[in-house]
């Protein structure tokens, strides 16, 4: 999963303009979730972390630990 890196890029879907890049994960990103108001983004990574970001400023707001297990 490292080959994909831990970078998240945010684009304007209407114009194609690159808005910001979020960096911090040390392995590939496995999930992304937007807050309904669009001001925060949560990302999960194979590095075992979940990160919360401010989409307006690009600021990293919080980090938590995730535990990934295969579905049975």
mmCIF file with all atom_site columns, C-alpha atoms in Angstrom:
data_model
loop_
_atom_site.group_PDB
_atom_site.id
_atom_site.type_symbol
_atom_site.label_atom_id
_atom_site.label_alt_id
_atom_site.label_comp_id
_atom_site.label_asym_id
_atom_site.label_entity_id
_atom_site.label_seq_id
_atom_site.pdbx_PDB_ins_code
_atom_site.Cartn_x
_atom_site.Cartn_y
_atom_site.Cartn_z
_atom_site.occupancy
_atom_site.B_iso_or_equiv
_atom_site.pdbx_formal_charge
_atom_site.auth_seq_id
_atom_site.auth_comp_id
_atom_site.auth_asym_id
_atom_site.auth_atom_id
_atom_site.pdbx_PDB_model_num
ATOM 1  C CA . UNK A 1 1  ? 0.000   0.000   0.000   1.00 0.00 ? 1  UNK A CA 1
ATOM 2  C CA . UNK A 1 2  ? 2.986   2.311   0.280   1.00 0.00 ? 2  UNK A CA 1
ATOM 3  C CA . UNK A 1 3  ? 3.167   2.780   -3.472  1.00 0.00 ? 3  UNK A CA 1
ATOM 4  C CA . UNK A 1 4  ? 0.081   4.988   -3.350  1.00 0.00 ? 4  UNK A CA 1
ATOM 5  C CA . UNK A 1 5  ? 1.500   7.195   -0.603  1.00 0.00 ? 5  UNK A CA 1
ATOM 6  C CA . UNK A 1 6  ? -0.391  9.001   2.080   1.00 0.00 ? 6  UNK A CA 1
ATOM 7  C CA . UNK A 1 7  ? -1.263  12.198  0.230   1.00 0.00 ? 7  UNK A CA 1
ATOM 8  C CA . UNK A 1 8  ? -4.837  13.411  -0.247  1.00 0.00 ? 8  UNK A CA 1
ATOM 9  C CA . UNK A 1 9  ? -5.586  16.008  -2.914  1.00 0.00 ? 9  UNK A CA 1
ATOM 10 C CA . UNK A 1 10 ? -8.769  18.072  -2.878  1.00 0.00 ? 10 UNK A CA 1
ATOM 11 C CA . UNK A 1 11 ? -10.191 19.313  -6.199  1.00 0.00 ? 11 UNK A CA 1
ATOM 12 C CA . UNK A 1 12 ? -13.120 21.515  -7.166  1.00 0.00 ? 12 UNK A CA 1
ATOM 13 C CA . UNK A 1 13 ? -15.404 19.137  -9.114  1.00 0.00 ? 13 UNK A CA 1
ATOM 14 C CA . UNK A 1 14 ? -16.923 21.973  -11.153 1.00 0.00 ? 14 UNK A CA 1
ATOM 15 C CA . UNK A 1 15 ? -13.722 23.679  -12.324 1.00 0.00 ? 15 UNK A CA 1
ATOM 16 C CA . UNK A 1 16 ? -11.081 20.973  -11.891 1.00 0.00 ? 16 UNK A CA 1
ATOM 17 C CA . UNK A 1 17 ? -9.043  23.431  -9.827  1.00 0.00 ? 17 UNK A CA 1
ATOM 18 C CA . UNK A 1 18 ? -6.675  21.899  -7.270  1.00 0.00 ? 18 UNK A CA 1
ATOM 19 C CA . UNK A 1 19 ? -7.673  23.359  -3.889  1.00 0.00 ? 19 UNK A CA 1
ATOM 20 C CA . UNK A 1 20 ? -5.274  21.857  -1.358  1.00 0.00 ? 20 UNK A CA 1
ATOM 21 C CA . UNK A 1 21 ? -3.121  18.854  -0.516  1.00 0.00 ? 21 UNK A CA 1
ATOM 22 C CA . UNK A 1 22 ? -3.188  17.068  2.821   1.00 0.00 ? 22 UNK A CA 1
ATOM 23 C CA . UNK A 1 23 ? -0.039  15.221  3.907   1.00 0.00 ? 23 UNK A CA 1
ATOM 24 C CA . UNK A 1 24 ? 0.685   13.266  7.047   1.00 0.00 ? 24 UNK A CA 1
ATOM 25 C CA . UNK A 1 25 ? -0.180  9.621   6.489   1.00 0.00 ? 25 UNK A CA 1
ATOM 26 C CA . UNK A 1 26 ? 2.871   7.402   6.030   1.00 0.00 ? 26 UNK A CA 1
ATOM 27 C CA . UNK A 1 27 ? 1.057   4.746   3.995   1.00 0.00 ? 27 UNK A CA 1
ATOM 28 C CA . UNK A 1 28 ? -1.800  4.549   1.501   1.00 0.00 ? 28 UNK A CA 1
ATOM 29 C CA . UNK A 1 29 ? -5.159  6.105   2.320   1.00 0.00 ? 29 UNK A CA 1
ATOM 30 C CA . UNK A 1 30 ? -7.940  3.532   2.584   1.00 0.00 ? 30 UNK A CA 1
ATOM 31 C CA . UNK A 1 31 ? -11.000 5.717   3.271   1.00 0.00 ? 31 UNK A CA 1
ATOM 32 C CA . UNK A 1 32 ? -12.166 9.327   3.080   1.00 0.00 ? 32 UNK A CA 1
ATOM 33 C CA . UNK A 1 33 ? -15.304 10.891  4.603   1.00 0.00 ? 33 UNK A CA 1
ATOM 34 C CA . UNK A 1 34 ? -16.555 14.449  4.253   1.00 0.00 ? 34 UNK A CA 1
ATOM 35 C CA . UNK A 1 35 ? -18.468 16.294  6.962   1.00 0.00 ? 35 UNK A CA 1
ATOM 36 C CA . UNK A 1 36 ? -21.846 17.346  5.462   1.00 0.00 ? 36 UNK A CA 1
ATOM 37 C CA . UNK A 1 37 ? -20.995 21.069  5.695   1.00 0.00 ? 37 UNK A CA 1
ATOM 38 C CA . UNK A 1 38 ? -17.793 20.428  3.713   1.00 0.00 ? 38 UNK A CA 1
ATOM 39 C CA . UNK A 1 39 ? -15.447 22.047  6.235   1.00 0.00 ? 39 UNK A CA 1
ATOM 40 C CA . UNK A 1 40 ? -13.819 18.897  7.608   1.00 0.00 ? 40 UNK A CA 1
ATOM 41 C CA . UNK A 1 41 ? -12.456 15.725  6.092   1.00 0.00 ? 41 UNK A CA 1
ATOM 42 C CA . UNK A 1 42 ? -11.618 12.451  7.861   1.00 0.00 ? 42 UNK A CA 1
ATOM 43 C CA . UNK A 1 43 ? -9.088  10.053  6.346   1.00 0.00 ? 43 UNK A CA 1
ATOM 44 C CA . UNK A 1 44 ? -8.045  6.537   7.340   1.00 0.00 ? 44 UNK A CA 1
ATOM 45 C CA . UNK A 1 45 ? -4.766  4.973   6.291   1.00 0.00 ? 45 UNK A CA 1
ATOM 46 C CA . UNK A 1 46 ? -3.012  1.628   6.221   1.00 0.00 ? 46 UNK A CA 1
ATOM 47 C CA . UNK A 1 47 ? -0.486  3.259   8.591   1.00 0.00 ? 47 UNK A CA 1
ATOM 48 C CA . UNK A 1 48 ? -3.096  2.629   11.326  1.00 0.00 ? 48 UNK A CA 1
ATOM 49 C CA . UNK A 1 49 ? -4.194  6.234   11.809  1.00 0.00 ? 49 UNK A CA 1
ATOM 50 C CA . UNK A 1 50 ? -7.345  8.242   11.270  1.00 0.00 ? 50 UNK A CA 1
ATOM 51 C CA . UNK A 1 51 ? -6.816  11.958  10.681  1.00 0.00 ? 51 UNK A CA 1
ATOM 52 C CA . UNK A 1 52 ? -9.187  14.915  10.745  1.00 0.00 ? 52 UNK A CA 1
ATOM 53 C CA . UNK A 1 53 ? -8.503  17.899  8.486   1.00 0.00 ? 53 UNK A CA 1
ATOM 54 C CA . UNK A 1 54 ? -9.883  21.434  8.027   1.00 0.00 ? 54 UNK A CA 1
ATOM 55 C CA . UNK A 1 55 ? -10.719 21.669  4.314   1.00 0.00 ? 55 UNK A CA 1
ATOM 56 C CA . UNK A 1 56 ? -10.721 25.490  4.338   1.00 0.00 ? 56 UNK A CA 1
ATOM 57 C CA . UNK A 1 57 ? -7.186  25.891  5.697   1.00 0.00 ? 57 UNK A CA 1
ATOM 58 C CA . UNK A 1 58 ? -5.610  22.463  5.070   1.00 0.00 ? 58 UNK A CA 1
ATOM 59 C CA . UNK A 1 59 ? -4.801  22.300  8.778   1.00 0.00 ? 59 UNK A CA 1
ATOM 60 C CA . UNK A 1 60 ? -4.396  18.910  10.429  1.00 0.00 ? 60 UNK A CA 1
ATOM 61 C CA . UNK A 1 61 ? -6.845  18.958  13.378  1.00 0.00 ? 61 UNK A CA 1
ATOM 62 C CA . UNK A 1 62 ? -6.567  15.568  15.092  1.00 0.00 ? 62 UNK A CA 1
ATOM 63 C CA . UNK A 1 63 ? -5.145  12.063  14.860  1.00 0.00 ? 63 UNK A CA 1
ATOM 64 C CA . UNK A 1 64 ? -6.424  8.780   16.208  1.00 0.00 ? 64 UNK A CA 1
ATOM 65 C CA . UNK A 1 65 ? -5.411  5.153   15.976  1.00 0.00 ? 65 UNK A CA 1
ATOM 66 C CA . UNK A 1 66 ? -7.326  2.675   13.831  1.00 0.00 ? 66 UNK A CA 1
ATOM 67 C CA . UNK A 1 67 ? -7.382  -1.088  13.965  1.00 0.00 ? 67 UNK A CA 1
ATOM 68 C CA . UNK A 1 68 ? -7.942  -2.889  10.693  1.00 0.00 ? 68 UNK A CA 1
ATOM 69 C CA . UNK A 1 69 ? -9.078  -6.506  10.667  1.00 0.00 ? 69 UNK A CA 1
ATOM 70 C CA . UNK A 1 70 ? -10.214 -8.665  7.750   1.00 0.00 ? 70 UNK A CA 1
ATOM 71 C CA . UNK A 1 71 ? -13.940 -9.260  7.445   1.00 0.00 ? 71 UNK A CA 1
ATOM 72 C CA . UNK A 1 72 ? -14.916 -12.854 8.097   1.00 0.00 ? 72 UNK A CA 1
#
